mmCIF file of C-alpha atoms in Angstrom:
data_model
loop_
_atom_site.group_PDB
_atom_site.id
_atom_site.type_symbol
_atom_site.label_atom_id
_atom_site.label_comp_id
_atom_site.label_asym_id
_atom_site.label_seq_id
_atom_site.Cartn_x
_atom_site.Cartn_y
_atom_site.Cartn_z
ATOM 1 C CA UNK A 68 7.419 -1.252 53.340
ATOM 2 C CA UNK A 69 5.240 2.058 53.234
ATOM 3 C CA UNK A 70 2.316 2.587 50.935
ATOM 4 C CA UNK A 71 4.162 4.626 49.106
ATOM 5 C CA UNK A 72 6.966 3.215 48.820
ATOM 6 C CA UNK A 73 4.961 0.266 47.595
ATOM 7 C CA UNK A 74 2.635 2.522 45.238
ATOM 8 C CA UNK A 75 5.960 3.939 43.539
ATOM 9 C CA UNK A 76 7.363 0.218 43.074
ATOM 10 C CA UNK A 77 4.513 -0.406 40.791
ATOM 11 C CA UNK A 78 3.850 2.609 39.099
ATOM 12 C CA UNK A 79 7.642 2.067 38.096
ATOM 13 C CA UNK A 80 7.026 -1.949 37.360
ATOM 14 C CA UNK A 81 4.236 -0.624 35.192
ATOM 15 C CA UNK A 82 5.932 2.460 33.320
ATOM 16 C CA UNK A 83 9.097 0.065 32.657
ATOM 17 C CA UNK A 84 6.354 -2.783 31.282
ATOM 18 C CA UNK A 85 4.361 -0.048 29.225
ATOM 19 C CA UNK A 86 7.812 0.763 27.406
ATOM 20 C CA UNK A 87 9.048 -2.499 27.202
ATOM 21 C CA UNK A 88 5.475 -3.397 25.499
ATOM 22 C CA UNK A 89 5.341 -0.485 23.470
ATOM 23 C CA UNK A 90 9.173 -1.070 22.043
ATOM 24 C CA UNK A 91 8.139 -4.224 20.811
ATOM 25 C CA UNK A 92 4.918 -2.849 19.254
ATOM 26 C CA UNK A 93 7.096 -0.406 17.133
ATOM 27 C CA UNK A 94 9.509 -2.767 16.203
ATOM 28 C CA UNK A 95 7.350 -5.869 14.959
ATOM 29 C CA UNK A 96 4.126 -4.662 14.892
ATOM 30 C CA UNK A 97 3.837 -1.476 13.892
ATOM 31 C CA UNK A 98 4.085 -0.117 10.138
ATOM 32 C CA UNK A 99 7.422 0.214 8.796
ATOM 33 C CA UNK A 100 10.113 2.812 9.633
ATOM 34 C CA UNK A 101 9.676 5.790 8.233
ATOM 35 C CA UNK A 102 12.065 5.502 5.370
ATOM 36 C CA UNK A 103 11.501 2.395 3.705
ATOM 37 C CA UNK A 104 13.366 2.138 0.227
ATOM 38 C CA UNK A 105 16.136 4.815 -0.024
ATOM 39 C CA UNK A 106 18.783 5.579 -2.703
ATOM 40 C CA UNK A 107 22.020 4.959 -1.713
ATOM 41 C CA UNK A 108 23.034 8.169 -4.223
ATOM 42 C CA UNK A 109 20.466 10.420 -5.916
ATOM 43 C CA UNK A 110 23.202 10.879 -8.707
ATOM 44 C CA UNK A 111 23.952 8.079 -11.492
ATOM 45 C CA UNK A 112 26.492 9.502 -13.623
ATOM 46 C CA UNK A 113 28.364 7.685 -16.979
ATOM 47 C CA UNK A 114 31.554 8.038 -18.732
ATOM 48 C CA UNK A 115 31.630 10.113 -21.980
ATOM 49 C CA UNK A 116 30.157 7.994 -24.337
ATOM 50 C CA UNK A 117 28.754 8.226 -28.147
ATOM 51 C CA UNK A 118 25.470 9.360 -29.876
ATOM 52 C CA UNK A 119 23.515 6.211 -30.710
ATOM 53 C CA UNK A 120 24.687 4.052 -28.034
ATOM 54 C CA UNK A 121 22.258 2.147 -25.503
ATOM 55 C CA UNK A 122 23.577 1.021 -22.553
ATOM 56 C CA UNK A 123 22.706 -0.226 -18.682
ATOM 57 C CA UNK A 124 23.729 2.408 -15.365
ATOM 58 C CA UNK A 125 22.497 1.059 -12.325
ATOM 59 C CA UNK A 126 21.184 3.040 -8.753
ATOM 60 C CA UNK A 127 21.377 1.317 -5.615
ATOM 61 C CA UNK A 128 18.485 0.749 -3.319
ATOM 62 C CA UNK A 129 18.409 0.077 0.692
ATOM 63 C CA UNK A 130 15.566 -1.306 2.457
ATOM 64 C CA UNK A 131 15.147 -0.067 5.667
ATOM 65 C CA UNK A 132 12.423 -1.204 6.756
ATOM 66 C CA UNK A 133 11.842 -4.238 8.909
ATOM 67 C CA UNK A 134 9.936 -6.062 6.401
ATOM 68 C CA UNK A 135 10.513 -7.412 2.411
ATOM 69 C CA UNK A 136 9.248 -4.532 -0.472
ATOM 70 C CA UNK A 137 9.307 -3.882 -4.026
ATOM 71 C CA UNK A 138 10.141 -1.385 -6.170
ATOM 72 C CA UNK A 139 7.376 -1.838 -8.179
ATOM 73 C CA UNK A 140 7.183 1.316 -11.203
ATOM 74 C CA UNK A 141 9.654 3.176 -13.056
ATOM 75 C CA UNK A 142 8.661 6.390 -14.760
ATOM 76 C CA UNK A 143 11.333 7.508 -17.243
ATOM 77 C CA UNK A 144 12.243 10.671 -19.177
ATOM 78 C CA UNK A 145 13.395 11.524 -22.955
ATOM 79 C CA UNK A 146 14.929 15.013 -23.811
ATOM 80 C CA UNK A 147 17.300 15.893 -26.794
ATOM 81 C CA UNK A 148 20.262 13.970 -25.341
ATOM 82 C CA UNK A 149 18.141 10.695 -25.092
ATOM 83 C CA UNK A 150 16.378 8.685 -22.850
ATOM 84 C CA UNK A 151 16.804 7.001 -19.704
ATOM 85 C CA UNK A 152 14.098 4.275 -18.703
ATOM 86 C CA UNK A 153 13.879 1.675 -16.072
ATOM 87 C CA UNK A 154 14.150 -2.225 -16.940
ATOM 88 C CA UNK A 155 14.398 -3.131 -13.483
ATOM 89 C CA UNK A 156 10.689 -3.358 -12.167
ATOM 90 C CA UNK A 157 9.898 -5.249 -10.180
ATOM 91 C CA UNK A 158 12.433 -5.454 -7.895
ATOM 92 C CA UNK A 159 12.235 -7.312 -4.851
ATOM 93 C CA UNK A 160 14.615 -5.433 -1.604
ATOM 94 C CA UNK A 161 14.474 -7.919 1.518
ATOM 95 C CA UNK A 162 14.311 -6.024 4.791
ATOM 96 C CA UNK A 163 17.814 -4.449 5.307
ATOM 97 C CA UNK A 164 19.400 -5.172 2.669
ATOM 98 C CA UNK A 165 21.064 -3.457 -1.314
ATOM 99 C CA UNK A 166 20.110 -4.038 -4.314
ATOM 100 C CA UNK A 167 21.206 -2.386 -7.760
ATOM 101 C CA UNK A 168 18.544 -1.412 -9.975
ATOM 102 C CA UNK A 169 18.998 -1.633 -14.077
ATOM 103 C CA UNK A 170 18.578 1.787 -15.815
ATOM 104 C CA UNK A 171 18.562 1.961 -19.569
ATOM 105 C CA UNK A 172 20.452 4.910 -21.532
ATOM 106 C CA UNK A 173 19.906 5.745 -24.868
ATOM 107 C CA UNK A 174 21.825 8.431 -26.188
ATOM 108 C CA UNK A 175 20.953 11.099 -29.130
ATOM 109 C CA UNK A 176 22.244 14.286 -29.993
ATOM 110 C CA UNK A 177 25.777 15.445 -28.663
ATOM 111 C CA UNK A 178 26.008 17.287 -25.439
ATOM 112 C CA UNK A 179 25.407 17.062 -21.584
ATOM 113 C CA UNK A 180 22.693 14.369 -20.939
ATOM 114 C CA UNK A 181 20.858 15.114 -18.028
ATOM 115 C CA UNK A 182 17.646 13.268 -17.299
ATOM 116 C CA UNK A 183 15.335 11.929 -14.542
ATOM 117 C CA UNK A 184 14.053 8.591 -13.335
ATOM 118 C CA UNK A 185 10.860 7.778 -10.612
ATOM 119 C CA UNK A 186 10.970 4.708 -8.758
ATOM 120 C CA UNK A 187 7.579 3.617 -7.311
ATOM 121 C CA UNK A 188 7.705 0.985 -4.624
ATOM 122 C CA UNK A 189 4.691 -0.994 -2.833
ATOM 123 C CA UNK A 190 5.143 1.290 0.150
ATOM 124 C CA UNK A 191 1.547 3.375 0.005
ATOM 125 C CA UNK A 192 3.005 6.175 2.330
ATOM 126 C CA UNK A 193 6.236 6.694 0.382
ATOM 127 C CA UNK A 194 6.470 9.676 -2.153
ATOM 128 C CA UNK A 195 8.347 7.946 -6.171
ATOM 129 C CA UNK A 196 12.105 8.281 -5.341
ATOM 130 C CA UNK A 197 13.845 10.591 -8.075
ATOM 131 C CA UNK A 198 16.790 9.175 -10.129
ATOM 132 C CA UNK A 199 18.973 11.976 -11.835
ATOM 133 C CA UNK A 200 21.285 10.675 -14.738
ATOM 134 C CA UNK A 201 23.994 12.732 -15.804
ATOM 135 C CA UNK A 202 26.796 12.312 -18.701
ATOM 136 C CA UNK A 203 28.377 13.837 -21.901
ATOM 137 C CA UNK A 204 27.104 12.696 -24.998
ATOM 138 C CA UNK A 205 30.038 12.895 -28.289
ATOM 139 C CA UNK A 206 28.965 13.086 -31.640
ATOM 140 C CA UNK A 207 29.328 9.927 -33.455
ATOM 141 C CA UNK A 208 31.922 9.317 -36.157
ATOM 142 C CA UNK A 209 30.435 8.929 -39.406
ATOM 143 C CA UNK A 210 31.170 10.615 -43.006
ATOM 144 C CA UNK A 211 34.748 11.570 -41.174
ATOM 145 C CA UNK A 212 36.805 9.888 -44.184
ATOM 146 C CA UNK A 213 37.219 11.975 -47.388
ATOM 147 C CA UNK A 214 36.500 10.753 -50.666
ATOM 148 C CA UNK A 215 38.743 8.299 -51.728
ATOM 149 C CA UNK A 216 40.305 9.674 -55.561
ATOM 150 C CA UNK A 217 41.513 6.947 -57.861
ATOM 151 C CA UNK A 218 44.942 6.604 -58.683
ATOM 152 C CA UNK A 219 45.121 7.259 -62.931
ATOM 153 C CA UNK A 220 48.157 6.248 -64.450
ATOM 154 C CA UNK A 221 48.563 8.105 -67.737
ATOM 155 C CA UNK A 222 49.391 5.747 -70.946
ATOM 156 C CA UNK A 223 50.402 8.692 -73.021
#
């Protein structure tokens, strides 16, 4: 065997064991991939429903990450429509997995309810995922009867 040909046979045997290594570093070792907790849809959106009314939606949530985290905070929103608020925290999401996380609706006044959730999860280096909650909100039903008149019979 040459000198080089024997110089090449290790630099290979050492480039293959540097990747080899370093694959294993990123997949064990180092931090978690990039995305961590994700929404499976950005978009939660409920049936036509009535003023007044409270009621549970839920968003789903993937780990994808190699390791178990939490969604940890829930930062909800109120507008003229109602209010939409997170009763789900803390939440624990093994490593690969889908879990469905309870939102709370409370409807007002009639119209289109559009409103805004952030998850915060135990992940330092991800950004609160956003939540957007959409539905039509009907007025409610009351004072719809009219007056009831009593029946007079006459005894003249």
């Amino acid at each position: 065997m040459s000198r080089v040909s024997k110089w090449s046979t290790r630099l290979f045997a050492f480039a293959a064991a540097f990747c080899l290594i370093a694959g294993v570093w990123t997949w064990r070792v180092a931090p978690e991939g990039d995305e961590g907790i994700v929404l499976d849809s950005p978009t939660v959106t409920f049936a036509p429903t009535l003023a007044g009314l409270e009621f549970p939606v839920f968003a789903a949530v993937t780990n994808r990450s190699h390791r178990t985290l939490y969604v940890v905070g829930v930062d909800g929103q109120c507008n003229a429509h109602g209010c939409v608020r997170g009763t789900g925290a803390p939440l624990e999401v093994p490593a690969h997995t889908t879990r469905k996380f309870e939102l709370r609706v409370e409807t007002a006044g009639e119209g289109e309810f559009a409103g805004e959730v952030n998850l915060f999860t135990n992940n330092p280096a991800q950004p609160p995922l956003t939540v957007s909650v959409h539905g039509q909100v009907l007025p409610t039903a009351t004072g719809s009867r009219s007056k009831k008149v009593p029946f007079v019979v006459s005894a003249e």
